[in-house]
Amino acid sequence: MSLAACGGGVPEGTAPQETLDEQQAALTTSSFGGCSFTISSAVIPVELPPRYAITLTRNASGTCPYPAGSVELGRSYSTPHIAVLGTGVGLATAFSTKHSPSGSANTQCRVSHIDPATLAKVRDDTIVVNFGAGNVPVCNLDKTDAGATLVAYGTKTGPLPGETGSGSNYVATYYNYFTSTTPPVYYAY
């Protein structure tokens, strides 16, 4: 049940997602080229200190021209924030990662263009605070320009290189992400 205040409400033609589980599912499952992809993380057994493996899985279906498969995208010493997004142009993943168990080690966001057939990384970018003096613990994905422009967004604890604005939230805009190596434009608020 949702309540609207001051005459506000849900715009016509849209349905709100009812639970946090549904919102998370929207970030961790996406489709591209007739295939469904799921990103997940799990603690690696018997490894101390605990570390997470981040995995992308391609699910088999009658519409997918490729068999089921999976690939490990990376690992993290902190609980990763994960996302996958299929656009009209390509398939992308994002996850936060901490490369060391040290308390002083920073958390970064990795954004990758994934080949849907081989599950290999075509392009791999890192969103990291200047000089590593802060963290980027949250990275979500969105798209604009019919999917040609990839947008990563989330939270951070320091300035990103060349960012416009200021604040603890960021938007990283990758123009023509799937067909170029153009670096992102950062906006903070």
XYZ file of C-alpha atoms in Angstrom:
189
model
C 0.000 0.000 0.000
C 1.334 3.455 -0.851
C 0.121 6.848 0.279
C 0.379 10.072 -1.688
C 0.916 13.376 0.072
C 0.055 16.824 -1.233
C -1.635 15.451 -4.332
C 1.518 13.574 -5.423
C 1.426 10.015 -6.527
C 2.557 7.549 -9.110
C 2.374 8.870 -12.680
C -0.273 7.288 -14.855
C 0.847 4.200 -16.692
C 3.502 3.208 -14.153
C 3.358 0.665 -11.389
C 5.591 1.066 -8.345
C 7.832 -1.820 -7.400
C 6.332 -3.187 -4.232
C 9.308 -4.610 -2.386
C 13.022 -4.120 -1.964
C 13.457 -7.658 -3.318
C 11.810 -6.628 -6.577
C 13.986 -3.523 -6.793
C 17.119 -5.608 -6.233
C 15.957 -8.197 -8.796
C 15.636 -5.418 -11.363
C 19.337 -4.630 -10.812
C 20.595 -8.216 -10.757
C 18.730 -9.686 -13.749
C 18.543 -8.303 -17.278
C 18.182 -9.492 -20.860
C 20.113 -8.891 -24.068
C 19.992 -10.593 -27.466
C 17.266 -12.996 -26.369
C 19.272 -14.158 -23.359
C 18.679 -13.589 -19.660
C 21.670 -12.670 -17.477
C 21.963 -12.703 -13.680
C 24.722 -11.187 -11.561
C 25.278 -12.568 -8.067
C 27.788 -12.629 -5.234
C 28.660 -15.300 -2.699
C 31.209 -15.788 0.054
C 34.082 -18.000 -1.086
C 34.072 -21.108 1.160
C 36.873 -21.604 3.729
C 38.689 -18.399 2.760
C 39.714 -16.125 5.637
C 39.271 -13.256 5.900
C 35.957 -13.699 4.086
C 35.929 -12.696 0.420
C 33.082 -12.533 -2.096
C 33.134 -13.818 -5.672
C 31.004 -11.879 -8.158
C 29.559 -14.070 -10.921
C 27.651 -13.349 -14.127
C 25.403 -16.193 -15.327
C 23.837 -16.592 -18.772
C 20.643 -18.622 -18.460
C 19.657 -21.152 -21.127
C 16.341 -20.579 -22.886
C 14.581 -21.135 -26.181
C 15.290 -17.538 -27.212
C 19.001 -17.492 -26.324
C 21.390 -18.578 -29.100
C 24.051 -19.552 -26.539
C 24.122 -22.306 -23.904
C 23.998 -21.658 -20.191
C 27.282 -20.390 -18.829
C 28.897 -18.299 -16.129
C 32.047 -16.313 -15.469
C 33.613 -14.829 -12.365
C 33.872 -11.057 -12.833
C 35.937 -10.296 -9.754
C 36.285 -10.604 -5.986
C 35.816 -8.293 -3.020
C 36.705 -8.225 0.677
C 33.538 -6.214 1.382
C 29.961 -7.072 0.485
C 29.683 -5.972 -3.153
C 26.916 -3.865 -4.602
C 26.083 -5.516 -7.958
C 24.153 -4.632 -11.120
C 23.668 -5.891 -14.684
C 21.973 -4.069 -17.569
C 21.151 -5.056 -21.123
C 20.483 -2.145 -23.477
C 19.576 -1.973 -27.156
C 23.306 -1.806 -27.879
C 25.125 -4.000 -25.366
C 25.401 -5.760 -22.020
C 27.062 -4.125 -18.998
C 27.823 -5.070 -15.406
C 28.862 -3.061 -12.366
C 30.036 -4.056 -8.921
C 31.788 -2.464 -5.973
C 34.991 -4.119 -4.861
C 37.558 -3.870 -2.084
C 40.843 -5.490 -3.148
C 42.405 -5.856 0.301
C 41.117 -6.809 3.771
C 43.023 -3.826 5.197
C 40.840 -1.254 6.910
C 42.589 1.493 4.943
C 41.937 -0.124 1.552
C 39.399 1.735 -0.570
C 36.277 0.458 -2.297
C 35.950 1.071 -6.035
C 33.300 0.459 -8.659
C 34.084 -1.692 -11.711
C 31.976 -1.138 -14.840
C 32.345 -3.604 -17.712
C 31.035 -4.180 -21.240
C 30.414 -7.930 -21.547
C 30.417 -10.006 -24.744
C 27.136 -11.978 -24.487
C 28.564 -14.941 -26.441
C 31.868 -15.460 -24.615
C 31.046 -13.614 -21.354
C 34.463 -11.935 -21.705
C 35.033 -8.303 -20.756
C 35.187 -6.113 -23.863
C 35.776 -2.952 -21.837
C 36.613 -2.606 -18.155
C 36.476 0.734 -16.284
C 37.078 1.678 -12.663
C 35.303 4.465 -10.788
C 37.658 5.493 -7.996
C 37.950 8.559 -5.759
C 40.946 10.839 -6.441
C 44.191 9.337 -5.121
C 42.183 6.455 -3.645
C 41.314 8.715 -0.693
C 37.722 7.564 -0.316
C 35.237 4.925 -1.346
C 32.680 4.243 -4.085
C 30.544 1.625 -2.292
C 27.441 1.764 -4.498
C 27.172 1.512 -8.269
C 23.935 1.060 -10.179
C 23.369 1.112 -13.945
C 20.958 2.942 -16.237
C 20.877 3.970 -19.901
C 20.013 6.888 -22.160
C 20.051 7.535 -25.933
C 18.318 4.198 -26.694
C 21.044 2.445 -24.719
C 24.069 3.948 -26.497
C 24.967 5.961 -23.383
C 25.584 4.000 -20.202
C 25.049 5.668 -16.830
C 26.547 4.429 -13.572
C 25.365 6.092 -10.372
C 25.618 5.662 -6.642
C 27.414 7.017 -3.600
C 30.989 8.047 -2.852
C 33.035 9.516 -0.007
C 35.388 11.786 -1.952
C 35.775 13.639 -5.265
C 35.986 11.778 -8.567
C 38.464 12.927 -11.245
C 37.201 16.087 -12.955
C 33.741 15.908 -11.415
C 31.276 18.770 -11.736
C 29.311 19.658 -8.619
C 29.885 18.262 -5.148
C 28.276 15.882 -2.733
C 28.176 12.225 -1.752
C 26.150 11.055 -4.779
C 27.567 10.680 -8.281
C 26.475 10.059 -11.855
C 29.067 8.727 -14.317
C 27.952 9.183 -17.931
C 29.699 7.047 -20.554
C 28.812 8.360 -24.018
C 28.822 5.652 -26.723
C 30.015 3.203 -24.080
C 29.688 0.069 -26.180
C 31.429 1.441 -29.274
C 34.202 3.637 -27.867
C 36.713 4.000 -25.050
C 35.595 7.529 -24.158
C 36.048 8.101 -20.394
C 33.046 9.006 -18.274
C 31.844 12.479 -17.344
C 31.280 12.720 -13.577
C 28.596 14.802 -11.894
C 28.262 14.976 -8.101
C 25.360 16.201 -5.993
